[in-house]
Short mmCIF file of C-alpha atoms and ligand atoms in Angstrom, two decimals:
data_model
loop_
_atom_site.label_atom_id
_atom_site.label_comp_id
_atom_site.label_asym_id
_atom_site.label_seq_id
_atom_site.Cartn_x
_atom_site.Cartn_y
_atom_site.Cartn_z
CA MET C 39 9.69 -46.63 2.58
CA ASP C 40 7.10 -44.45 2.03
CA ALA C 41 7.63 -41.05 2.64
CA ARG C 42 5.44 -38.10 0.82
CA GLY C 43 5.58 -33.97 0.14
CA ALA C 44 3.99 -31.50 2.21
CA VAL C 45 0.58 -31.96 3.71
CA ALA C 46 -1.01 -29.09 6.13
CA ARG C 47 -3.82 -30.86 8.30
CA ILE C 48 -6.32 -28.34 9.58
CA SER C 49 -8.39 -28.93 12.34
CA LEU C 50 -11.79 -26.88 11.90
CA GLU C 51 -13.12 -28.00 15.09
CA ALA C 52 -9.27 -25.90 16.79
CA ILE C 53 -10.66 -22.88 13.93
CA ARG C 54 -14.43 -23.46 15.36
CA HIS C 55 -12.54 -23.32 19.55
CA ASN C 56 -11.15 -20.69 18.41
CA LEU C 57 -14.23 -18.27 17.07
CA LYS C 58 -15.47 -19.63 20.42
CA VAL C 59 -12.76 -17.86 22.87
CA ALA C 60 -12.94 -14.50 21.13
CA LYS C 61 -16.96 -14.93 21.55
CA GLN C 62 -15.95 -15.42 25.13
CA HIS C 63 -13.34 -12.42 25.93
CA ALA C 64 -16.02 -10.12 23.40
CA PRO C 65 -19.42 -11.66 24.76
CA ASP C 66 -21.74 -9.18 23.80
CA ALA C 67 -20.11 -8.17 20.75
CA SER C 68 -20.75 -9.97 16.96
CA ALA C 69 -18.38 -11.52 15.18
CA ILE C 70 -16.53 -10.80 12.11
CA ALA C 71 -14.90 -13.62 11.45
CA VAL C 72 -12.15 -12.57 8.75
CA VAL C 73 -10.87 -15.25 6.23
CA LYS C 74 -8.69 -12.69 4.18
CA ALA C 75 -6.12 -14.43 2.23
CA ASN C 76 -7.44 -17.50 1.76
CA ALA C 77 -8.55 -18.00 5.32
CA TYR C 78 -4.62 -16.99 6.52
CA GLY C 79 -3.58 -20.37 4.34
CA HIS C 80 -5.54 -22.50 5.81
CA GLY C 81 -8.46 -22.48 2.95
CA ASP C 82 -11.00 -19.93 3.21
CA LEU C 83 -13.89 -22.16 1.58
CA ALA C 84 -13.86 -25.20 4.35
CA VAL C 85 -13.19 -22.67 6.95
CA ALA C 86 -15.75 -20.23 6.04
CA ALA C 87 -18.19 -23.19 5.91
CA ALA C 88 -17.43 -24.12 9.07
CA LEU C 89 -17.67 -21.68 10.75
CA GLU C 90 -21.22 -20.36 9.40
CA GLN C 91 -22.82 -21.28 12.36
CA ASP C 92 -21.58 -19.37 15.11
CA ALA C 93 -20.17 -16.72 13.15
CA ASP C 94 -22.08 -13.29 12.11
CA MET C 95 -20.47 -12.22 9.48
CA PHE C 96 -16.91 -12.81 7.66
CA ALA C 97 -14.29 -10.25 6.57
CA VAL C 98 -12.03 -10.22 3.34
CA ALA C 99 -9.56 -7.43 1.85
CA ARG C 100 -10.25 -8.28 -1.58
CA PHE C 101 -13.25 -8.61 -4.11
CA GLU C 102 -12.64 -12.10 -5.70
CA GLU C 103 -12.10 -13.20 -2.19
CA ALA C 104 -15.99 -12.73 -1.21
CA GLN C 105 -16.60 -14.07 -4.62
CA ARG C 106 -15.71 -16.92 -4.19
CA LEU C 107 -17.12 -17.45 -0.44
CA ARG C 108 -20.47 -17.34 -2.71
CA ALA C 109 -20.03 -18.86 -5.54
CA GLY C 110 -19.16 -21.63 -2.62
CA GLY C 111 -21.89 -21.51 -0.88
CA ILE C 112 -21.37 -19.00 2.27
CA GLN C 113 -24.41 -17.46 2.60
CA LEU C 114 -23.28 -14.43 5.81
CA PRO C 115 -22.68 -11.04 5.31
CA ILE C 116 -18.97 -10.49 3.86
CA LEU C 117 -17.32 -7.04 4.73
CA LEU C 118 -14.82 -6.17 2.41
CA LEU C 119 -12.07 -4.66 4.61
CA GLU C 120 -10.56 -2.16 1.63
CA GLY C 121 -14.14 -2.12 0.27
CA PHE C 122 -14.36 -1.65 -4.15
CA PHE C 123 -11.86 -0.99 -6.10
CA ASN C 124 -14.33 -0.30 -8.88
CA ILE C 125 -17.51 0.70 -10.04
CA ASP C 126 -18.59 -3.59 -11.48
CA GLN C 127 -17.08 -4.47 -7.87
CA LEU C 128 -19.80 -2.16 -6.36
CA HIS C 129 -22.72 -3.09 -8.40
CA TYR C 130 -21.98 -6.81 -7.80
CA ALA C 131 -21.34 -5.93 -3.59
CA ALA C 132 -25.18 -4.52 -3.37
CA ARG C 133 -26.21 -7.65 -5.34
CA HIS C 134 -24.25 -10.11 -2.87
CA ASN C 135 -24.64 -9.21 0.14
CA PHE C 136 -21.20 -7.71 0.67
CA HIS C 137 -20.63 -4.93 3.03
CA LEU C 138 -18.29 -1.79 2.07
CA CYS C 139 -15.39 -0.24 4.14
CA VAL C 140 -15.72 3.19 2.00
CA HIS C 141 -11.82 4.58 3.56
CA SER C 142 -11.37 7.27 0.70
CA HIS C 143 -13.06 10.62 -0.99
CA GLU C 144 -12.70 8.10 -4.72
CA GLN C 145 -14.90 5.54 -3.36
CA LEU C 146 -17.17 8.17 -1.29
CA ALA C 147 -17.31 10.17 -4.62
CA ALA C 148 -18.05 6.56 -7.02
CA LEU C 149 -21.19 5.42 -4.38
CA GLU C 150 -22.76 9.17 -4.50
CA ARG C 151 -23.17 9.25 -8.44
CA THR C 152 -23.83 5.67 -8.80
CA PRO C 153 -27.73 4.48 -8.97
CA LEU C 154 -27.63 0.66 -7.65
CA ALA C 155 -30.27 -1.96 -7.29
CA ALA C 156 -30.07 -2.98 -4.05
CA PRO C 157 -29.09 -0.26 -1.54
CA VAL C 158 -25.75 -1.38 -0.02
CA THR C 159 -24.23 -1.40 4.03
CA VAL C 160 -20.88 0.50 4.16
CA TRP C 161 -18.66 0.78 7.60
CA VAL C 162 -17.20 4.09 7.32
CA LYS C 163 -13.64 3.72 7.82
CA ILE C 164 -12.50 6.46 10.46
CA ASP C 165 -8.21 7.11 10.39
CA SER C 166 -7.84 6.77 13.97
CA GLY C 167 -3.99 6.30 13.81
CA MET C 168 -3.02 3.84 11.89
CA HIS C 169 -2.83 6.57 9.00
CA ARG C 170 -2.57 4.08 6.20
CA VAL C 171 -6.58 4.38 5.17
CA GLY C 172 -9.75 5.94 6.03
CA PHE C 173 -10.84 9.22 6.84
CA LEU C 174 -8.83 11.75 9.38
CA PRO C 175 -11.75 12.48 12.39
CA GLU C 176 -12.67 15.66 12.10
CA GLU C 177 -13.99 15.09 8.44
CA ALA C 178 -16.28 12.41 9.66
CA ASP C 179 -19.26 14.79 9.98
CA ALA C 180 -19.00 15.45 6.23
CA VAL C 181 -18.57 11.81 5.45
CA PHE C 182 -21.59 10.40 7.15
CA ALA C 183 -23.99 13.79 6.40
CA ARG C 184 -22.81 12.93 2.76
CA LEU C 185 -23.51 8.99 3.05
CA SER C 186 -27.09 10.08 5.13
CA ARG C 187 -28.25 11.83 2.13
CA LEU C 188 -27.80 8.84 -0.15
CA SER C 189 -31.09 6.32 -1.19
CA GLN C 190 -28.04 3.64 -2.58
CA VAL C 191 -27.37 3.15 1.28
CA VAL C 192 -28.88 1.30 4.06
CA GLN C 193 -29.15 3.78 6.68
CA PRO C 194 -27.91 4.72 9.43
CA VAL C 195 -24.62 4.05 8.04
CA ASN C 196 -21.70 2.51 10.33
CA ALA C 197 -17.80 3.15 11.28
CA MET C 198 -15.63 1.10 11.62
CA THR C 199 -11.37 1.73 12.47
CA HIS C 200 -8.03 -0.54 13.14
CA PHE C 201 -5.35 -0.63 15.59
CA ALA C 202 -1.33 0.13 14.46
CA ARG C 203 -0.09 -1.32 17.76
CA ALA C 204 -2.87 -3.55 19.66
CA ASP C 205 -0.62 -6.00 19.74
CA GLU C 206 1.66 -4.36 21.94
CA PRO C 207 0.90 -5.10 25.74
CA ASP C 208 3.20 -2.12 26.59
CA ASN C 209 2.15 0.76 25.33
CA ARG C 210 -1.33 0.68 25.49
CA GLY C 211 -1.86 4.56 25.33
CA ALA C 212 -1.52 4.70 20.97
CA THR C 213 -4.12 2.06 21.01
CA ASP C 214 -6.36 4.26 24.06
CA GLU C 215 -5.56 7.21 21.97
CA GLN C 216 -7.34 5.58 19.33
CA ILE C 217 -10.02 4.60 20.68
CA ALA C 218 -10.85 7.85 21.47
CA ARG C 219 -10.74 9.53 18.68
CA PHE C 220 -12.85 7.24 17.02
CA LYS C 221 -15.46 6.95 19.70
CA ALA C 222 -15.58 11.11 19.95
CA VAL C 223 -16.37 11.15 16.05
CA THR C 224 -18.65 8.32 16.26
CA GLU C 225 -20.74 7.99 19.35
CA GLY C 226 -24.47 8.25 18.89
CA ARG C 227 -23.61 9.07 14.62
CA VAL C 228 -23.52 5.94 13.26
CA LYS C 229 -25.39 2.11 13.70
CA HIS C 230 -22.82 -0.03 14.69
CA THR C 231 -19.27 -0.22 15.73
CA ALA C 232 -16.01 -2.17 15.00
CA LEU C 233 -12.91 -1.07 15.99
CA CYS C 234 -10.53 -4.76 16.89
CA ASN C 235 -8.23 -7.31 15.46
CA SER C 236 -7.75 -10.06 17.35
CA ALA C 237 -5.10 -8.54 19.28
CA GLY C 238 -7.37 -5.28 20.02
CA VAL C 239 -10.20 -8.85 21.21
CA LEU C 240 -7.49 -9.84 23.79
CA ALA C 241 -6.95 -7.01 25.83
CA PHE C 242 -8.88 -3.92 24.92
CA PRO C 243 -12.00 -4.62 26.16
CA ASP C 244 -13.41 -1.65 26.48
CA ALA C 245 -13.54 -1.61 22.49
CA HIS C 246 -14.90 -4.42 21.92
CA ALA C 247 -18.16 -2.33 20.62
CA ASP C 248 -20.32 -3.52 18.74
CA PHE C 249 -18.76 -6.09 16.07
CA ILE C 250 -15.53 -8.09 16.45
CA ARG C 251 -12.42 -8.48 14.05
CA PRO C 252 -11.00 -11.31 14.55
CA GLY C 253 -8.46 -12.95 12.27
CA VAL C 254 -5.07 -14.94 12.97
CA MET C 255 -6.33 -15.83 16.81
CA LEU C 256 -8.96 -17.97 14.72
CA TYR C 257 -6.49 -20.40 13.22
CA GLY C 258 -4.45 -20.45 17.00
CA ILE C 259 -1.89 -17.63 16.78
CA THR C 260 -1.80 -15.09 18.27
CA PRO C 261 -0.87 -11.54 17.96
CA PHE C 262 1.65 -11.00 20.65
CA GLY C 263 5.57 -11.33 19.58
CA GLU C 264 6.55 -12.92 22.55
CA GLN C 265 3.62 -15.17 22.88
CA GLN C 266 2.23 -17.94 20.94
CA GLY C 267 -1.49 -19.08 20.84
CA THR C 268 -1.57 -21.79 23.51
CA ASP C 269 -0.69 -19.16 26.14
CA VAL C 270 -4.57 -17.62 25.84
CA GLY C 271 -6.44 -20.70 25.12
CA LEU C 272 -6.45 -20.82 21.61
CA ARG C 273 -5.93 -24.11 19.25
CA PRO C 274 -3.43 -24.03 16.11
CA ALA C 275 -5.29 -25.39 13.76
CA MET C 276 -2.68 -26.27 11.05
CA ASN C 277 -0.13 -28.85 11.04
CA PHE C 278 1.95 -28.85 8.88
CA THR C 279 4.37 -31.36 8.01
CA THR C 280 6.20 -33.31 5.88
CA THR C 281 8.56 -36.58 5.92
CA LEU C 282 12.19 -37.94 5.56
CA ILE C 283 13.10 -38.21 1.33
CA ALA C 284 16.55 -39.37 2.67
CA VAL C 285 18.57 -39.60 5.70
CA ARG C 286 22.43 -39.30 5.04
CA GLU C 287 26.63 -40.53 6.60
CA HIS C 288 27.98 -37.24 6.58
CA LYS C 289 31.02 -36.39 7.90
CA ALA C 290 32.45 -33.66 10.12
CA GLY C 291 34.15 -30.06 8.18
CA GLU C 292 31.46 -31.39 5.48
CA PRO C 293 29.26 -28.59 4.52
CA VAL C 294 25.73 -29.27 3.42
CA GLY C 295 23.51 -27.37 0.18
CA TYR C 296 23.78 -24.33 -1.57
CA ALA C 297 27.20 -22.07 -0.95
CA GLY C 298 28.13 -24.74 1.69
CA SER C 299 27.31 -22.34 4.42
CA TRP C 300 26.58 -24.67 6.92
CA VAL C 301 29.50 -27.27 7.95
CA SER C 302 29.28 -30.08 10.24
CA PRO C 303 31.39 -29.59 13.43
CA ARG C 304 30.83 -33.94 13.73
CA ASP C 305 29.53 -35.98 12.15
CA THR C 306 26.49 -36.46 12.39
CA ARG C 307 23.37 -38.30 10.30
CA ILE C 308 21.44 -35.71 8.28
CA GLY C 309 17.82 -35.56 7.43
CA VAL C 310 16.58 -34.69 3.79
CA ILE C 311 13.49 -33.27 3.86
CA ALA C 312 10.34 -32.77 1.59
CA VAL C 313 9.39 -29.10 1.83
CA GLY C 314 11.07 -25.91 0.57
CA TYR C 315 10.26 -22.32 -0.45
CA GLY C 316 7.69 -23.62 -3.15
CA ASP C 317 5.97 -25.29 -0.33
CA GLY C 318 5.72 -21.62 1.55
CA TYR C 319 8.63 -23.32 3.90
CA PRO C 320 10.73 -19.72 4.25
CA ARG C 321 13.72 -19.21 2.88
CA MET C 322 15.36 -17.24 5.17
CA ALA C 323 14.98 -19.72 7.65
CA PRO C 324 18.18 -19.85 8.78
CA ALA C 325 20.45 -22.80 10.12
CA GLY C 326 18.52 -23.10 13.41
CA THR C 327 15.43 -23.31 12.60
CA PRO C 328 13.82 -25.97 15.04
CA VAL C 329 11.75 -29.51 13.14
CA LEU C 330 10.12 -31.54 15.03
CA VAL C 331 11.28 -35.30 13.46
CA ASN C 332 9.24 -38.19 15.13
CA GLY C 333 8.40 -35.59 18.01
CA ARG C 334 11.56 -34.57 18.63
CA ARG C 335 13.64 -31.16 18.30
CA VAL C 336 15.85 -30.74 15.77
CA THR C 337 16.94 -27.89 14.13
CA LEU C 338 17.92 -26.75 10.18
CA ALA C 339 21.67 -26.95 8.76
CA GLY C 340 22.02 -25.26 5.94
CA ARG C 341 20.14 -23.04 2.94
CA VAL C 342 16.21 -23.82 2.34
CA SER C 343 16.11 -25.01 -1.52
CA MET C 344 13.30 -25.05 -3.47
CA ASP C 345 12.18 -28.64 -2.97
CA MET C 346 14.30 -29.73 0.08
CA ALA C 347 15.85 -28.94 3.82
CA THR C 348 18.21 -30.42 5.64
CA VAL C 349 18.17 -30.40 9.30
CA ASP C 350 21.42 -31.95 11.35
CA LEU C 351 19.93 -35.96 13.15
CA GLY C 352 22.85 -36.13 15.71
CA PRO C 353 25.09 -38.87 15.44
CA ASP C 354 22.69 -41.44 17.46
CA ALA C 355 19.88 -41.50 15.19
CA THR C 356 17.51 -43.83 14.26
CA ASP C 357 14.99 -42.06 11.82
CA LYS C 358 14.45 -43.12 8.50
CA VAL C 359 12.96 -43.00 4.73
CA GLY C 360 9.23 -41.83 5.95
CA ASP C 361 9.15 -40.51 8.44
CA GLU C 362 7.03 -38.12 9.91
CA VAL C 363 8.74 -34.11 10.07
CA ILE C 364 6.20 -31.89 11.93
CA LEU C 365 6.94 -27.69 10.35
CA TRP C 366 4.81 -26.13 12.45
CA GLY C 367 1.70 -27.25 14.95
CA ASP C 368 1.72 -29.64 17.52
CA GLY C 369 4.32 -29.02 19.33
CA LEU C 370 6.37 -26.28 17.94
CA ALA C 371 4.03 -23.03 17.41
CA ALA C 372 4.72 -21.11 14.22
CA GLU C 373 5.31 -18.14 16.80
CA GLU C 374 8.67 -19.85 17.68
CA VAL C 375 9.12 -20.70 14.18
CA ALA C 376 8.56 -17.20 12.83
CA ARG C 377 10.62 -15.67 15.59
CA HIS C 378 14.21 -17.82 14.24
CA VAL C 379 12.93 -16.59 10.61
CA GLY C 380 12.87 -12.66 11.98
CA THR C 381 9.17 -12.73 10.47
CA ILE C 382 5.56 -13.59 12.03
CA ALA C 383 3.33 -16.80 12.00
CA TYR C 384 1.00 -14.57 10.38
CA GLU C 385 3.15 -14.37 7.55
CA LEU C 386 4.04 -17.91 7.90
CA VAL C 387 0.75 -19.40 7.50
CA THR C 388 -0.52 -17.29 5.15
CA ARG C 389 2.35 -17.31 2.07
CA MET C 390 1.32 -21.11 2.53
CA THR C 391 1.63 -22.03 -1.85
CA ALA C 392 -0.31 -24.39 -3.63
CA ARG C 393 1.92 -27.20 -3.95
CA PRO C 394 0.96 -28.45 -0.32
CA ARG C 395 -2.30 -30.23 -0.23
CA LEU C 396 -4.94 -29.16 2.61
CA GLU C 397 -6.18 -32.03 5.19
CA TYR C 398 -9.35 -31.24 6.96
CA THR C 399 -10.40 -32.79 10.27
CA ASP C 400 -13.46 -32.16 11.53
C1 PLP E 526 -6.41 -8.49 8.36
C2 PLP E 526 -7.59 -6.83 9.21
C3 PLP E 526 -7.97 -8.04 10.96
C4 PLP E 526 -7.47 -9.18 11.75
O1 PLP E 526 -6.66 -9.14 11.71
P1 PLP E 526 -6.09 -10.18 13.16
O2 PLP E 526 -4.79 -9.27 13.67
O3 PLP E 526 -5.23 -10.99 12.02
O4 PLP E 526 -6.79 -10.32 13.94
C5 PLP E 526 -9.53 -6.79 11.47
N1 PLP E 526 -8.74 -5.75 10.51
C6 PLP E 526 -8.80 -5.28 9.51
C7 PLP E 526 -8.96 -3.99 9.26
C8 PLP E 526 -7.97 -6.40 9.00
O5 PLP E 526 -7.35 -5.97 7.97
#
């Protein structure tokens, strides 16, 4: 008997491989490795340190994320994907080589009225169709003109946009339109351009431009709903594991877990595994969601609770307490688990809590 709780084993080698795959798809582009949200749950400092040789920049969503990377010794420029949220962050960004996305009139006006210790590099966000943040194409000229007058901004500025539907291989038209709108207002007017998330890297070679912004693919996960990372040459970077903490004889007709929502159709053995929503394993995972026990596919039986989940091991099971369980990773793609849960693998890896230990292999 030697059980333990949930552990996420992270392969830095897989993450380096996946960045190489992204760069092979876009050989003429520089790479901005997206490590927001704790590197999609994989540990931002460890991941950034592993990629610092091969990436050209990093990107995060929040100022505090960039600050953590700098404090941890990361030297490459760091792009703040939504720019600065207040003036203190603007000053800090200029001193620490954070590149700023500028997406709003509020940010533009704040930049105009704030003298900085050093000029800051700006990426103007163009809203080419996502309609979340960014300047509309018809505003672009005026924005570029205003920025070109500022000594606190590195000249000339860069421009970026973000795709809403690049992960839909059967619906290329919407992305083609975004590419066309972006190019029409940026060509010849800016220094560098960047359009592509992972889906763009994989599916829209004519949009690779100067910089790509791969995120989820670095972690071995494909952005395309019906595929998994290994189908496109990626290696899953996270092996989310736990162990059996109990194996119990269970009678046909008896329920398991909260609300008795699952009732066994047969005499069987129920395995109790040390993972729950307190670790980030989704409570919404229904009975039938696959789990690997000793490399064998079994399924969840009953509700996921905070610290435990239950699986139907089958009547002839010989699994015992302490045996290894894989929740997603080698042999069970996070993408497949996500489909059972009704979400995307991005969310599974990103919402891991602080409880599971992250262990790294090079
Ligand atoms: C998160 C993000 C990315 C990375 O997207 P993936 O789909 O994970 O590759 C790229 N660009 C922006 C602006 C983002 O917010």
